[in-house]
Amino acid sequence: MSQSFVAPLAALIEAFQQLPGVGPKTAQRYAFYMLQASEEKTHRLIAGLQDAKAHVHECTHCHQWSVTSPCGICTDVQRSDTILCVVEAPQDVYALERTQAFKGKYHVLGGVLSPMDGIGPDTLNIRTLLDRVQALCQTHGNQAIEVLFALPPSTQGEMTSLYMARQLKPYEVKVTRIAYGLPVGGDLDYADQLTLSRALEGRQLLL
Ligand SMILES: [Zn+2]
């Protein structure tokens, strides 16, 4: 176990173990690999981490990762302002962008409701979504606005879409969700492009 490693090595193993999906064995393998890695490889990893941490931030509008705020998608005049696609995590934006089937804008919720894990409405980016919807309604009129939920096909994802639909009711906007041809419990990120494109095309009215 890690007690038998010299302190700096044990600390490195522990640091790798913080990564998602990395257990003790994999963490040890990564640490041993890094100890034997060339200066150049080590430097690239350190510089990559420092650069990304220093320059990639959340867009204050949509909460997507970006080096600018508002981000490139929020400021893209070629994209429709009247449809907002709500996703769980920043990586879902990349997944949907790969399909090239969506030409509106996004809103990253930062998770889905999960009371058992202590994730309630206050921990998600709901306030900023409602503010954006209100501003869009003022600019374009309620009838013109669509909020499309592309949350994971799980109990929590479903619960979140329905909760959000109720929150959006007073705005009298169109609320839809993507069709489910997606594997239950799977992430958007793992769905293939064709499945995602079809899920977008076949979206259903939620409200
Ligand atoms: Zn943005």
Coordinates of N, CA and C and ligand atoms in Angstrom, one line a residue:
M1 N 0.8 -1.2 0.0 CA 0.0 0.0 0.0 C 0.9 1.2 0.0
S2 N 0.2 2.4 -0.1 CA 1.0 3.6 -0.3 C 1.9 4.0 0.8
Q3 N 1.7 3.4 2.1 CA 2.5 3.8 3.2 C 4.0 3.4 3.0
S4 N 4.2 2.4 2.1 CA 5.5 1.9 1.9 C 6.3 2.7 0.9
F5 N 5.6 3.6 0.2 CA 6.3 4.5 -0.7 C 6.9 5.7 0.0
V6 N 8.1 6.2 -0.6 CA 8.6 7.4 0.0 C 7.6 8.5 -0.2
A7 N 7.7 9.5 0.7 CA 6.6 10.5 0.8 C 6.2 11.2 -0.5
P8 N 7.2 11.7 -1.3 CA 6.8 12.4 -2.5 C 6.1 11.5 -3.5
L9 N 6.5 10.2 -3.6 CA 5.9 9.2 -4.5 C 4.4 8.9 -4.0
A10 N 4.3 8.8 -2.7 CA 3.0 8.5 -2.1 C 2.0 9.7 -2.4
A11 N 2.6 10.9 -2.3 CA 1.8 12.1 -2.6 C 1.3 12.1 -4.1
L12 N 2.3 11.7 -5.0 CA 1.9 11.7 -6.4 C 0.9 10.7 -6.7
I13 N 1.0 9.5 -6.1 CA 0.0 8.5 -6.3 C -1.4 9.0 -5.8
E14 N -1.4 9.6 -4.7 CA -2.6 10.1 -4.1 C -3.2 11.2 -5.0
A15 N -2.4 12.0 -5.6 CA -2.9 13.1 -6.5 C -3.5 12.4 -7.7
F16 N -2.9 11.4 -8.3 CA -3.5 10.7 -9.5 C -4.9 10.0 -9.1
Q17 N -4.9 9.6 -7.8 CA -6.1 8.8 -7.4 C -7.3 9.8 -7.3
Q18 N -7.1 11.1 -7.3 CA -8.2 12.0 -7.2 C -8.9 12.1 -8.6
L19 N -8.3 11.6 -9.6 CA -8.9 11.7 -11.0 C -10.1 10.7 -11.1
P20 N -11.1 11.1 -11.8 CA -12.3 10.2 -11.9 C -11.9 8.8 -12.6
G21 N -12.4 7.8 -12.0 CA -12.1 6.4 -12.6 C -10.7 5.9 -12.4
V22 N -9.9 6.5 -11.6 CA -8.6 6.1 -11.3 C -8.5 5.5 -9.9
G23 N -8.3 4.2 -9.9 CA -8.1 3.5 -8.6 C -6.7 3.4 -8.2
P24 N -6.4 2.8 -7.0 CA -5.0 2.8 -6.5 C -4.0 2.2 -7.5
K25 N -4.3 1.1 -8.1 CA -3.4 0.4 -9.0 C -3.0 1.3 -10.2
T26 N -4.1 1.9 -10.8 CA -3.8 2.8 -12.0 C -3.0 4.0 -11.5
A27 N -3.3 4.5 -10.4 CA -2.6 5.7 -9.8 C -1.2 5.4 -9.7
Q28 N -0.9 4.2 -9.2 CA 0.5 3.8 -9.0 C 1.2 3.7 -10.4
R29 N 0.5 3.1 -11.4 CA 1.1 3.0 -12.7 C 1.4 4.3 -13.3
Y30 N 0.5 5.3 -13.1 CA 0.7 6.7 -13.6 C 1.9 7.3 -13.0
A31 N 2.0 7.1 -11.6 CA 3.1 7.7 -10.9 C 4.4 7.2 -11.3
F32 N 4.5 5.8 -11.4 CA 5.8 5.2 -11.9 C 6.1 5.7 -13.2
Y33 N 5.1 5.8 -14.1 CA 5.4 6.2 -15.5 C 6.0 7.6 -15.5
M34 N 5.4 8.5 -14.7 CA 5.8 9.9 -14.6 C 7.3 10.0 -14.1
L35 N 7.6 9.1 -13.1 CA 9.0 9.2 -12.6 C 10.0 8.8 -13.6
Q36 N 9.6 8.0 -14.6 CA 10.6 7.5 -15.6 C 10.4 8.4 -16.9
A37 N 9.5 9.3 -16.9 CA 9.2 10.0 -18.2 C 10.3 11.1 -18.4
S38 N 10.5 11.4 -19.7 CA 11.5 12.4 -20.0 C 11.1 13.8 -19.5
E39 N 12.1 14.7 -19.3 CA 11.8 16.1 -18.9 C 10.8 16.7 -19.8
E40 N 10.9 16.4 -21.1 CA 10.0 17.1 -22.1 C 8.5 16.6 -21.8
K41 N 8.3 15.3 -21.6 CA 7.0 14.8 -21.3 C 6.4 15.4 -20.0
T42 N 7.3 15.4 -19.0 CA 6.9 16.0 -17.7 C 6.5 17.4 -17.9
H43 N 7.3 18.2 -18.6 CA 7.1 19.6 -18.7 C 5.7 19.8 -19.5
R44 N 5.5 19.0 -20.5 CA 4.3 19.2 -21.3 C 3.0 19.0 -20.4
L45 N 3.1 18.0 -19.6 CA 2.0 17.7 -18.7 C 1.8 18.9 -17.7
I46 N 2.8 19.3 -17.1 CA 2.7 20.4 -16.1 C 2.2 21.7 -16.8
A47 N 2.9 22.0 -17.9 CA 2.5 23.2 -18.7 C 1.0 23.2 -19.1
G48 N 0.6 22.0 -19.6 CA -0.8 21.8 -20.0 C -1.8 22.0 -18.9
L49 N -1.5 21.5 -17.7 CA -2.3 21.7 -16.6 C -2.4 23.2 -16.2
Q50 N -1.2 23.8 -16.1 CA -1.2 25.2 -15.7 C -1.9 26.1 -16.7
D51 N -1.6 25.9 -18.0 CA -2.2 26.7 -19.0 C -3.7 26.6 -19.0
A52 N -4.2 25.3 -18.9 CA -5.7 25.1 -19.0 C -6.3 25.7 -17.7
K53 N -5.7 25.6 -16.6 CA -6.2 26.1 -15.3 C -6.2 27.7 -15.4
A54 N -5.2 28.2 -16.0 CA -5.1 29.7 -16.0 C -6.0 30.3 -17.1
H55 N -6.2 29.7 -18.2 CA -6.9 30.4 -19.3 C -8.3 29.9 -19.6
V56 N -8.7 28.7 -19.1 CA -10.0 28.2 -19.5 C -10.9 28.4 -18.3
H57 N -12.0 29.2 -18.6 CA -13.0 29.5 -17.6 C -14.4 29.3 -18.1
E58 N -15.3 29.4 -17.1 CA -16.7 29.3 -17.5 C -17.2 30.5 -18.2
C59 N -17.9 30.4 -19.3 CA -18.6 31.5 -19.9 C -19.7 32.0 -18.9
T60 N -19.8 33.3 -18.7 CA -20.7 33.7 -17.7 C -22.2 33.6 -18.2
H61 N -22.4 33.4 -19.5 CA -23.7 33.3 -20.1 C -24.2 31.8 -20.0
C62 N -23.4 31.0 -20.6 CA -23.8 29.6 -20.8 C -23.1 28.6 -20.0
H63 N -22.0 29.0 -19.3 CA -21.3 28.1 -18.4 C -20.4 27.1 -19.1
Q64 N -20.3 27.3 -20.4 CA -19.4 26.4 -21.1 C -17.9 26.8 -20.9
W65 N -17.0 25.9 -21.0 CA -15.6 26.2 -20.9 C -15.2 27.1 -22.0
S66 N -14.4 28.1 -21.8 CA -14.0 29.0 -22.8 C -12.8 29.8 -22.4
V67 N -12.1 30.4 -23.4 CA -11.0 31.3 -23.0 C -11.5 32.8 -23.0
T68 N -12.7 32.9 -23.5 CA -13.3 34.3 -23.5 C -14.7 34.2 -22.8
S69 N -15.2 35.3 -22.3 CA -16.6 35.3 -21.7 C -17.2 36.6 -22.1
P70 N -18.4 36.6 -22.9 CA -19.0 35.4 -23.4 C -18.2 34.6 -24.4
C71 N -18.5 33.3 -24.5 CA -17.8 32.4 -25.3 C -18.1 32.6 -26.8
G72 N -17.3 31.9 -27.6 CA -17.5 31.9 -29.1 C -18.9 31.6 -29.6
I73 N -19.5 30.6 -28.9 CA -20.9 30.2 -29.3 C -21.9 31.2 -28.9
C74 N -21.8 31.8 -27.7 CA -22.7 32.8 -27.3 C -22.7 34.1 -28.2
T75 N -21.5 34.4 -28.7 CA -21.4 35.6 -29.5 C -21.5 35.3 -31.0
D76 N -21.7 34.1 -31.4 CA -21.8 33.7 -32.8 C -23.1 34.2 -33.4
V77 N -23.0 35.2 -34.3 CA -24.3 35.8 -34.9 C -24.9 34.9 -35.9
Q78 N -24.2 33.9 -36.3 CA -24.8 32.9 -37.3 C -25.8 31.9 -36.6
R79 N -25.6 31.9 -35.3 CA -26.5 30.9 -34.5 C -27.7 31.6 -34.0
S80 N -28.8 30.7 -33.9 CA -30.1 31.3 -33.5 C -30.1 31.6 -32.0
D81 N -30.6 32.7 -31.7 CA -30.8 33.2 -30.3 C -32.1 32.6 -29.7
T82 N -32.9 32.1 -30.5 CA -34.3 31.8 -30.0 C -34.4 30.3 -29.5
I83 N -33.4 29.5 -29.7 CA -33.4 28.2 -29.1 C -32.2 27.9 -28.2
L84 N -32.5 27.5 -27.0 CA -31.4 27.2 -26.0 C -31.5 25.7 -25.7
C85 N -30.3 25.1 -25.9 CA -30.3 23.7 -25.6 C -29.6 23.5 -24.2
V86 N -30.3 22.9 -23.3 CA -29.8 22.7 -21.9 C -29.2 21.4 -21.8
V87 N -27.9 21.4 -21.4 CA -27.2 20.1 -21.2 C -26.6 20.0 -19.8
E88 N -26.2 18.8 -19.4 CA -25.7 18.6 -18.0 C -24.3 19.1 -17.8
A89 N -23.4 18.9 -18.8 CA -22.0 19.2 -18.6 C -21.4 19.7 -19.8
P90 N -20.3 20.5 -19.7 CA -19.6 21.1 -20.8 C -19.3 20.1 -22.0
Q91 N -18.9 18.8 -21.6 CA -18.6 17.9 -22.6 C -19.7 17.5 -23.5
D92 N -21.0 17.7 -23.0 CA -22.2 17.4 -23.9 C -22.3 18.4 -25.0
V93 N -21.8 19.7 -24.8 CA -21.8 20.7 -25.8 C -20.9 20.2 -27.0
Y94 N -19.7 19.6 -26.7 CA -18.8 19.1 -27.7 C -19.5 18.0 -28.5
A95 N -20.2 17.1 -27.7 CA -20.9 16.0 -28.4 C -21.9 16.5 -29.3
L96 N -22.7 17.4 -28.9 CA -23.8 18.0 -29.8 C -23.2 18.7 -31.0
E97 N -22.1 19.5 -30.7 CA -21.5 20.2 -31.8 C -20.9 19.3 -32.9
R98 N -20.5 18.1 -32.5 CA -19.9 17.2 -33.5 C -21.0 16.7 -34.5
T99 N -22.3 16.8 -34.1 CA -23.4 16.3 -35.0 C -23.6 17.4 -36.1
Q100 N -23.2 18.7 -35.8 CA -23.5 19.8 -36.7 C -25.0 19.9 -37.0
A101 N -25.8 19.4 -36.1 CA -27.3 19.4 -36.3 C -28.0 20.5 -35.5
F102 N -27.2 21.1 -34.6 CA -27.9 22.1 -33.7 C -27.3 23.5 -34.0
K103 N -28.1 24.5 -34.3 CA -27.6 25.8 -34.6 C -28.1 26.9 -33.7
G104 N -28.5 26.5 -32.5 CA -28.9 27.4 -31.5 C -27.8 27.7 -30.5
K105 N -28.1 28.0 -29.3 CA -27.1 28.2 -28.2 C -27.4 27.3 -27.1
Y106 N -26.4 27.2 -26.2 CA -26.4 26.2 -25.1 C -26.5 26.9 -23.7
H107 N -26.9 26.0 -22.8 CA -26.8 26.4 -21.4 C -26.4 25.1 -20.6
V108 N -25.2 25.2 -19.9 CA -24.7 24.1 -19.2 C -25.2 24.2 -17.7
L109 N -26.0 23.1 -17.3 CA -26.6 23.2 -16.0 C -25.6 22.9 -14.9
G110 N -24.6 22.2 -15.2 CA -23.5 21.8 -14.2 C -23.9 20.6 -13.4
G111 N -24.8 19.8 -13.9 CA -25.2 18.6 -13.2 C -26.7 18.4 -13.4
V112 N -27.2 17.3 -12.7 CA -28.7 17.1 -12.7 C -29.1 16.9 -11.3
L113 N -30.4 17.1 -11.0 CA -30.9 17.0 -9.7 C -30.7 15.6 -9.1
S114 N -30.1 15.5 -7.9 CA -29.9 14.2 -7.3 C -29.9 14.4 -5.8
P115 N -31.1 14.5 -5.2 CA -31.2 14.8 -3.8 C -30.4 13.9 -2.9
M116 N -30.3 12.6 -3.3 CA -29.5 11.6 -2.5 C -28.0 12.1 -2.4
D117 N -27.5 12.7 -3.5 CA -26.1 13.2 -3.5 C -26.0 14.7 -3.0
G118 N -27.1 15.2 -2.6 CA -27.1 16.6 -2.1 C -27.1 17.6 -3.2
I119 N -27.5 17.2 -4.5 CA -27.5 18.1 -5.6 C -28.9 18.6 -5.7
G120 N -29.2 19.8 -5.2 CA -30.5 20.4 -5.3 C -30.5 21.6 -6.4
P121 N -31.6 22.2 -6.6 CA -31.7 23.3 -7.6 C -30.7 24.4 -7.4
D122 N -30.3 24.7 -6.1 CA -29.4 25.8 -5.8 C -28.0 25.5 -6.3
T123 N -27.6 24.3 -6.5 CA -26.2 24.0 -6.9 C -26.1 23.9 -8.4
L124 N -27.2 24.1 -9.1 CA -27.2 24.0 -10.6 C -27.3 25.5 -11.1
N125 N -26.9 25.6 -12.4 CA -27.0 26.9 -13.1 C -28.4 27.2 -13.6
I126 N -29.4 27.2 -12.7 CA -30.8 27.4 -13.0 C -31.2 28.9 -13.1
R127 N -30.6 29.7 -12.1 CA -31.0 31.1 -12.1 C -30.5 31.8 -13.4
T128 N -29.3 31.5 -13.8 CA -28.8 32.1 -15.0 C -29.6 31.7 -16.3
L129 N -30.1 30.5 -16.2 CA -31.0 30.0 -17.4 C -32.3 30.8 -17.4
L130 N -32.9 30.9 -16.2 CA -34.2 31.7 -16.2 C -34.0 33.1 -16.6
D131 N -32.9 33.7 -16.2 CA -32.5 35.1 -16.6 C -32.4 35.2 -18.1
R132 N -31.7 34.2 -18.6 CA -31.5 34.3 -20.1 C -32.8 34.1 -20.8
V133 N -33.6 33.2 -20.4 CA -34.9 33.0 -21.0 C -35.8 34.3 -20.9
Q134 N -35.7 34.9 -19.8 CA -36.5 36.2 -19.6 C -36.0 37.2 -20.6
A135 N -34.7 37.4 -20.7 CA -34.1 38.4 -21.6 C -34.5 38.1 -23.0
L136 N -34.4 36.8 -23.4 CA -34.8 36.4 -24.8 C -36.2 36.7 -25.1
C137 N -37.1 36.4 -24.1 CA -38.5 36.7 -24.3 C -38.8 38.2 -24.5
Q138 N -38.0 39.0 -23.8 CA -38.2 40.4 -24.0 C -37.7 40.9 -25.4
T139 N -36.7 40.3 -25.9 CA -36.2 40.6 -27.2 C -37.0 40.1 -28.3
H140 N -37.4 38.8 -28.2 CA -38.0 38.1 -29.3 C -39.4 37.8 -29.2
G141 N -40.0 37.9 -27.9 CA -41.4 37.5 -27.7 C -41.4 36.0 -27.2
N142 N -42.2 35.7 -26.2 CA -42.3 34.4 -25.6 C -42.5 33.3 -26.7
Q143 N -43.4 33.5 -27.6 CA -43.8 32.5 -28.6 C -42.6 32.0 -29.4
A144 N -41.6 32.9 -29.6 CA -40.5 32.6 -30.5 C -39.4 31.7 -29.8
I145 N -39.5 31.6 -28.5 CA -38.4 30.9 -27.7 C -38.6 29.5 -27.5
E146 N -37.6 28.7 -27.7 CA -37.7 27.2 -27.4 C -36.5 26.9 -26.5
V147 N -36.9 26.1 -25.4 CA -35.8 25.6 -24.5 C -35.8 24.1 -24.7
L148 N -34.7 23.6 -25.2 CA -34.6 22.2 -25.5 C -33.7 21.4 -24.5
F149 N -34.3 20.5 -23.8 CA -33.5 19.7 -22.8 C -32.8 18.5 -23.4
A150 N -31.5 18.5 -23.3 CA -30.8 17.3 -23.8 C -30.0 16.8 -22.6
L151 N -30.7 16.4 -21.6 CA -30.1 15.8 -20.3 C -30.0 14.3 -20.5
P152 N -29.2 13.7 -19.7 CA -29.0 12.2 -19.8 C -30.3 11.4 -19.6
P153 N -30.5 10.3 -20.3 CA -31.7 9.5 -20.2 C -31.7 8.7 -18.9
S154 N -31.7 9.3 -17.8 CA -31.6 8.6 -16.5 C -32.8 9.2 -15.6
T155 N -33.0 8.5 -14.5 CA -34.1 9.0 -13.6 C -33.8 10.5 -13.2
Q156 N -32.6 10.8 -12.9 CA -32.2 12.1 -12.5 C -32.3 13.1 -13.6
G157 N -31.9 12.7 -14.8 CA -32.1 13.6 -16.0 C -33.5 13.9 -16.3
E158 N -34.3 12.9 -16.2 CA -35.8 13.0 -16.4 C -36.4 13.9 -15.4
M159 N -36.0 13.7 -14.1 CA -36.6 14.5 -13.0 C -36.2 16.0 -13.2
T160 N -35.0 16.2 -13.6 CA -34.5 17.6 -13.8 C -35.2 18.3 -14.9
S161 N -35.4 17.5 -16.1 CA -36.1 18.1 -17.2 C -37.6 18.6 -16.7
L162 N -38.2 17.7 -16.0 CA -39.6 18.0 -15.6 C -39.6 19.1 -14.5
Y163 N -38.6 19.1 -13.6 CA -38.5 20.2 -12.7 C -38.3 21.6 -13.4
M164 N -37.4 21.5 -14.4 CA -37.1 22.8 -15.1 C -38.3 23.2 -16.0
A165 N -39.1 22.2 -16.5 CA -40.2 22.6 -17.3 C -41.2 23.4 -16.5
R166 N -41.4 22.9 -15.2 CA -42.3 23.7 -14.3 C -41.7 25.1 -14.0
Q167 N -40.4 25.2 -13.8 CA -39.8 26.5 -13.6 C -40.0 27.4 -14.8
L168 N -40.1 26.9 -16.0 CA -40.2 27.7 -17.2 C -41.6 28.0 -17.6
K169 N -42.6 27.4 -16.9 CA -44.0 27.5 -17.2 C -44.4 29.0 -17.3
P170 N -44.1 29.8 -16.3 CA -44.5 31.2 -16.3 C -44.0 32.0 -17.5
Y171 N -43.0 31.6 -18.1 CA -42.4 32.3 -19.3 C -43.2 32.0 -20.6
E172 N -44.0 31.0 -20.5 CA -44.8 30.6 -21.7 C -44.0 30.4 -23.0
V173 N -42.9 29.7 -22.8 CA -42.0 29.4 -24.0 C -42.3 27.9 -24.3
K174 N -41.8 27.6 -25.5 CA -41.9 26.2 -25.9 C -40.8 25.4 -25.2
V175 N -41.2 24.3 -24.5 CA -40.2 23.5 -23.8 C -40.2 22.1 -24.5
T176 N -39.0 21.6 -24.9 CA -38.9 20.3 -25.6 C -37.8 19.5 -25.0
R177 N -37.7 18.3 -25.3 CA -36.6 17.4 -25.0 C -36.2 16.5 -26.1
I178 N -35.0 16.1 -26.2 CA -34.5 15.3 -27.3 C -35.2 13.9 -27.2
A179 N -35.4 13.3 -28.3 CA -36.1 12.0 -28.4 C -35.1 11.0 -27.8
Y180 N -35.7 10.0 -27.1 CA -34.8 9.0 -26.6 C -34.6 7.8 -27.4
G181 N -33.5 7.8 -28.1 CA -33.0 6.6 -28.8 C -31.7 6.3 -28.2
L182 N -31.4 7.2 -27.2 CA -30.1 7.1 -26.5 C -30.2 6.0 -25.5
P183 N -29.0 5.3 -25.3 CA -29.0 4.3 -24.3 C -29.3 4.8 -22.9
V184 N -30.2 4.2 -22.2 CA -30.5 4.6 -20.8 C -29.3 4.5 -19.9
G185 N -29.1 5.6 -19.2 CA -27.9 5.6 -18.3 C -26.7 6.0 -19.0
G186 N -26.7 6.1 -20.3 CA -25.5 6.5 -21.0 C -25.3 8.0 -21.1
D187 N -24.1 8.5 -21.3 CA -23.9 9.9 -21.4 C -24.1 10.3 -22.8
L188 N -24.4 11.6 -23.0 CA -24.5 12.2 -24.4 C -23.2 12.0 -25.1
D189 N -22.2 12.2 -24.3 CA -20.8 12.2 -24.8 C -20.4 10.8 -25.5
Y190 N -21.1 9.7 -25.1 CA -20.8 8.4 -25.6 C -21.7 8.0 -26.8
A191 N -22.8 8.8 -27.0 CA -23.7 8.5 -28.1 C -23.0 8.8 -29.4
D192 N -23.3 8.0 -30.4 CA -22.7 8.3 -31.7 C -23.4 9.5 -32.4
Q193 N -22.8 10.0 -33.4 CA -23.3 11.3 -34.0 C -24.7 11.1 -34.6
L194 N -24.9 9.9 -35.3 CA -26.2 9.7 -35.9 C -27.3 9.6 -34.9
T195 N -27.1 8.9 -33.8 CA -28.1 8.7 -32.8 C -28.4 10.1 -32.2
L196 N -27.4 10.9 -32.0 CA -27.6 12.2 -31.4 C -28.4 13.1 -32.4
S197 N -28.0 13.1 -33.6 CA -28.7 13.9 -34.6 C -30.2 13.5 -34.7
R198 N -30.5 12.2 -34.6 CA -31.9 11.7 -34.7 C -32.6 12.2 -33.4
A199 N -31.9 12.1 -32.3 CA -32.5 12.5 -31.0 C -32.9 14.0 -31.0
L200 N -32.0 14.8 -31.7 CA -32.3 16.2 -31.9 C -33.5 16.5 -32.8
E201 N -33.5 15.8 -34.0 CA -34.5 16.0 -34.9 C -35.9 15.6 -34.4
G202 N -35.9 14.5 -33.6 CA -37.2 13.9 -33.2 C -37.6 14.5 -31.8
R203 N -37.2 15.7 -31.5 CA -37.4 16.2 -30.2 C -38.9 16.3 -29.9
Q204 N -39.3 16.2 -28.6 CA -40.7 16.1 -28.2 C -41.0 17.2 -27.3
L205 N -42.3 17.6 -27.4 CA -42.8 18.7 -26.6 C -42.9 18.3 -25.1
L206 N -42.4 19.0 -24.2 CA -42.4 18.7 -22.8 C -43.5 19.6 -22.1
L207 N -43.7 20.8 -22.7 CA -44.6 21.7 -22.1 C -45.3 22.5 -23.2
Ligands
ZN1 ZN -21.2 31.0 -23.7

